[in-house]
PDB file of C-alpha atoms in Angstrom:
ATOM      1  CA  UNK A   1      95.726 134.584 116.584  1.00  0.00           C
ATOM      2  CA  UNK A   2      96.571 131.656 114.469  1.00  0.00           C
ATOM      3  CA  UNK A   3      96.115 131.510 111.122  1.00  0.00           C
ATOM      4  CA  UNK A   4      92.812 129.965 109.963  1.00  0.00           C
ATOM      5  CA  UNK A   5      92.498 126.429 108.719  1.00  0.00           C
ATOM      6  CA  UNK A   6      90.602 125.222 105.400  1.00  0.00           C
ATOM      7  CA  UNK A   7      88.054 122.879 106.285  1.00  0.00           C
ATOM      8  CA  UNK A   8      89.071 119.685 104.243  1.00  0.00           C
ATOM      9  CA  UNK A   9      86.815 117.869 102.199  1.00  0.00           C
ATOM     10  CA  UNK A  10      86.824 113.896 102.308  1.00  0.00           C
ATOM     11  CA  UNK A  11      87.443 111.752  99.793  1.00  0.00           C
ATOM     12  CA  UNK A  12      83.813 111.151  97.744  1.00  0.00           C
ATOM     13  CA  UNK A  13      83.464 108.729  94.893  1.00  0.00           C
ATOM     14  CA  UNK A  14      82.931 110.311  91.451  1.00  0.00           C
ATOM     15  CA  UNK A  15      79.678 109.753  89.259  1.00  0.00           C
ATOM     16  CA  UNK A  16      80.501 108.469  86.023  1.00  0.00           C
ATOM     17  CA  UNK A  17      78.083 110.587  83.410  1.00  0.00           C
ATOM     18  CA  UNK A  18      77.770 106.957  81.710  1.00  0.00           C
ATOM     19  CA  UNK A  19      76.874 105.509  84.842  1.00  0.00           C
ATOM     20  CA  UNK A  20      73.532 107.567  84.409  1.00  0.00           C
ATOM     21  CA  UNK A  21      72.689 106.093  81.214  1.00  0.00           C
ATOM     22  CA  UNK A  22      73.302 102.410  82.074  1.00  0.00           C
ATOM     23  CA  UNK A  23      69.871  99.843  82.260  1.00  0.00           C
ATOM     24  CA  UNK A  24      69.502  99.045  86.029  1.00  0.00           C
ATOM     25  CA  UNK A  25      70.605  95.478  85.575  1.00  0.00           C
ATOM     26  CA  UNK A  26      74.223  95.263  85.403  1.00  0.00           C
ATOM     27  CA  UNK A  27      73.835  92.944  81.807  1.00  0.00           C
ATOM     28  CA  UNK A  28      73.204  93.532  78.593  1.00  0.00           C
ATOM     29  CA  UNK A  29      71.715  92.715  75.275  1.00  0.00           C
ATOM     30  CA  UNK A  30      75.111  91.509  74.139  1.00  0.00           C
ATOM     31  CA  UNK A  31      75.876  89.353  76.925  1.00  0.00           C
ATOM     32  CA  UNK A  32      72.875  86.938  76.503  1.00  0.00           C
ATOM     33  CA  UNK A  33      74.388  86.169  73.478  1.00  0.00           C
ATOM     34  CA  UNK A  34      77.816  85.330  75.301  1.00  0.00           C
ATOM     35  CA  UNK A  35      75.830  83.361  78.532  1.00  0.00           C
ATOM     36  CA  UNK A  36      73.756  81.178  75.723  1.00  0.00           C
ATOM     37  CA  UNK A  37      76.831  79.873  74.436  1.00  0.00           C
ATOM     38  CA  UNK A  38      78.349  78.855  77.897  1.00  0.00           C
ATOM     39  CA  UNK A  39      75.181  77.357  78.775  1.00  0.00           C
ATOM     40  CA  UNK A  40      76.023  74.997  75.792  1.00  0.00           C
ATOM     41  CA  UNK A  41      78.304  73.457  77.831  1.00  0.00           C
ATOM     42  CA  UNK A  42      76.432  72.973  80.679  1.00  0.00           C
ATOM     43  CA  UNK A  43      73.991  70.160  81.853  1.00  0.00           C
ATOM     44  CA  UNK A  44      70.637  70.180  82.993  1.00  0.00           C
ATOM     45  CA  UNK A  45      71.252  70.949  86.547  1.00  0.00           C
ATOM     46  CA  UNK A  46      73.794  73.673  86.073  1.00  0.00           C
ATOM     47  CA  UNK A  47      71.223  75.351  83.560  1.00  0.00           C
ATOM     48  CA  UNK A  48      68.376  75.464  86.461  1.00  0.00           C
ATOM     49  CA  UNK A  49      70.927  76.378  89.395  1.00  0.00           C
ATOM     50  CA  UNK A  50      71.911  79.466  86.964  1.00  0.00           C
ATOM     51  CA  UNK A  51      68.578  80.219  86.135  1.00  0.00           C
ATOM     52  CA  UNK A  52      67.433  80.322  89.632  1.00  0.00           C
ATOM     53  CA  UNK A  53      69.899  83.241  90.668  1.00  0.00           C
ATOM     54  CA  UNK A  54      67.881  86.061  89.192  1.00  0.00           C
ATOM     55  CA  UNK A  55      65.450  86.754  86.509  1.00  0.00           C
ATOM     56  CA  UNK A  56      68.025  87.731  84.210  1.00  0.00           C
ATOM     57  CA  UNK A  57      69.305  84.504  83.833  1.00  0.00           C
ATOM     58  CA  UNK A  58      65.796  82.758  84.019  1.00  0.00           C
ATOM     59  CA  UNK A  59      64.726  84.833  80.669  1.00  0.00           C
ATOM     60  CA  UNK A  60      68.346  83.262  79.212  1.00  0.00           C
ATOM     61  CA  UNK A  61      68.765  80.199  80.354  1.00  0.00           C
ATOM     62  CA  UNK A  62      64.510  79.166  79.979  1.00  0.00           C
ATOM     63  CA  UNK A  63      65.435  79.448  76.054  1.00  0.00           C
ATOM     64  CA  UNK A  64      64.122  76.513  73.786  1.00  0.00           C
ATOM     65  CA  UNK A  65      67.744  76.909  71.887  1.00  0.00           C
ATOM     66  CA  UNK A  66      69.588  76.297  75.041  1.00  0.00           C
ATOM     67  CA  UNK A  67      67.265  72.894  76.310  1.00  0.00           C
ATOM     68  CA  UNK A  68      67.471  71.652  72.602  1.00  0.00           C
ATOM     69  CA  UNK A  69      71.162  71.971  72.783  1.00  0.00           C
ATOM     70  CA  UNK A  70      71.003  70.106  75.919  1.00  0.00           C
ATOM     71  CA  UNK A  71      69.067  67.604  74.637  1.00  0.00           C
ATOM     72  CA  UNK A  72      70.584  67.175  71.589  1.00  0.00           C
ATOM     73  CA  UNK A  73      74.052  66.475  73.336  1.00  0.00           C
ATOM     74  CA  UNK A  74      73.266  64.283  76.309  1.00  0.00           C
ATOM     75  CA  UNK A  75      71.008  62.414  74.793  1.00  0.00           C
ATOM     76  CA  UNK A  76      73.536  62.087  71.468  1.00  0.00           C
ATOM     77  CA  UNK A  77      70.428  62.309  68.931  1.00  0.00           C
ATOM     78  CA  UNK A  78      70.345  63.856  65.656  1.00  0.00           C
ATOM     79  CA  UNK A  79      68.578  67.675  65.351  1.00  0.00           C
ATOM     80  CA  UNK A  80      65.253  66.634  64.260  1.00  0.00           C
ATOM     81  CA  UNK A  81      64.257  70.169  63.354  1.00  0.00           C
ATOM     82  CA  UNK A  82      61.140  71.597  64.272  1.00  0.00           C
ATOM     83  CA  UNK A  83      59.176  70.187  66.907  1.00  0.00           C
ATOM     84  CA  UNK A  84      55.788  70.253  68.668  1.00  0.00           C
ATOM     85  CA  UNK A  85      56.921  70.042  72.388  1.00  0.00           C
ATOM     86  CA  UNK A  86      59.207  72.160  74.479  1.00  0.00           C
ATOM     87  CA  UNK A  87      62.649  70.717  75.031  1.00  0.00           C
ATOM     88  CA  UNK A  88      62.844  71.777  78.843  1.00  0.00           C
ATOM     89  CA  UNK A  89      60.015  68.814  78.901  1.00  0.00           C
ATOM     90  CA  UNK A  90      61.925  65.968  76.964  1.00  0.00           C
ATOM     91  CA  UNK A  91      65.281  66.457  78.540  1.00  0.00           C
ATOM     92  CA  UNK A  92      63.625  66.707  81.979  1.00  0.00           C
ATOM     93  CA  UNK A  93      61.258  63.532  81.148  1.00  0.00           C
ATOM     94  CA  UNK A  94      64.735  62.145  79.930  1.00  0.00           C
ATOM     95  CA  UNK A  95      66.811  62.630  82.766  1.00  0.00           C
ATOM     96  CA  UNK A  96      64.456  61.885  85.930  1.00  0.00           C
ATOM     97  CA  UNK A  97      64.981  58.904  86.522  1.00  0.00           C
ATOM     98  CA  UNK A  98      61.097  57.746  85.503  1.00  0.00           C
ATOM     99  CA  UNK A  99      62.175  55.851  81.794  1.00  0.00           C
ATOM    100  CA  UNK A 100      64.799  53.617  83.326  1.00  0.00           C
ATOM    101  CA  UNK A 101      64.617  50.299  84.726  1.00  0.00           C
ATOM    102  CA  UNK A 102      66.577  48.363  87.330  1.00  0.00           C
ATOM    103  CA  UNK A 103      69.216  45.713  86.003  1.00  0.00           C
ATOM    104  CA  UNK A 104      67.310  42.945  88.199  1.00  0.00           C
ATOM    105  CA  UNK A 105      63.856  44.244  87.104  1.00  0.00           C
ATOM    106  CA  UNK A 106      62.554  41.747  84.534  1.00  0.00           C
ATOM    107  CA  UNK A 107      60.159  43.864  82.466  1.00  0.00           C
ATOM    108  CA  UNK A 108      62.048  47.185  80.879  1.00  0.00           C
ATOM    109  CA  UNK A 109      59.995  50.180  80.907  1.00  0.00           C
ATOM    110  CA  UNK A 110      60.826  52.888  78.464  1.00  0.00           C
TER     111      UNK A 110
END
């Protein structure tokens, strides 16, 4: 009789002991701070296709800090400082197309 063979083992990924001890999302406190700052360079429709892709970003990019930035920059106005109204509202009354007026249109509506 042959001699007999050792069963092999496959090939199995490891478990990382910090793996364990890591929050169930993959982001962390830290990198809200990094994601508010890119959203400063973002505009109004890049902020709400972010936000849509998971909670995560909703909690971030829903900020009053990041729509005021917004604001602030598109609409090239000085930081008034505090306010009684919610920034997502102004830049989104700002930007929709409802406070413009045709160049034909003889009355202006702001």
């Amino acid at each position: 009789m042959g001699k007999r063979l050792r069963k092999t083992r496959s090939i199995c990924c490891c478990i990382s002991p910090r793996s364990l001890h890591l929050p169930r999302h993959v982001f962390s406190c830290y990198e809200a701070d990094v994601w508010t700052e890119i959203a400063k360079y973002l505009d109004g429709a890049s902020l709400m296709m972010l936000a849509l892709t998971c909670k995560w970003f909703y909690t971030v990019m829903m900020e009053d800090t990041v729509w005021k930035q917004a604001c602030l920059r598109d609409l090239q106005v000085a930081d008034p400082g505090k306010v009684a109204y919610k920034w997502i509202k102004l830049y989104a009354a700002a930007f929709d197309g409802s406070h413009s007026y045709m160049f034909r249109q003889t009355e202006k509506h702001i």
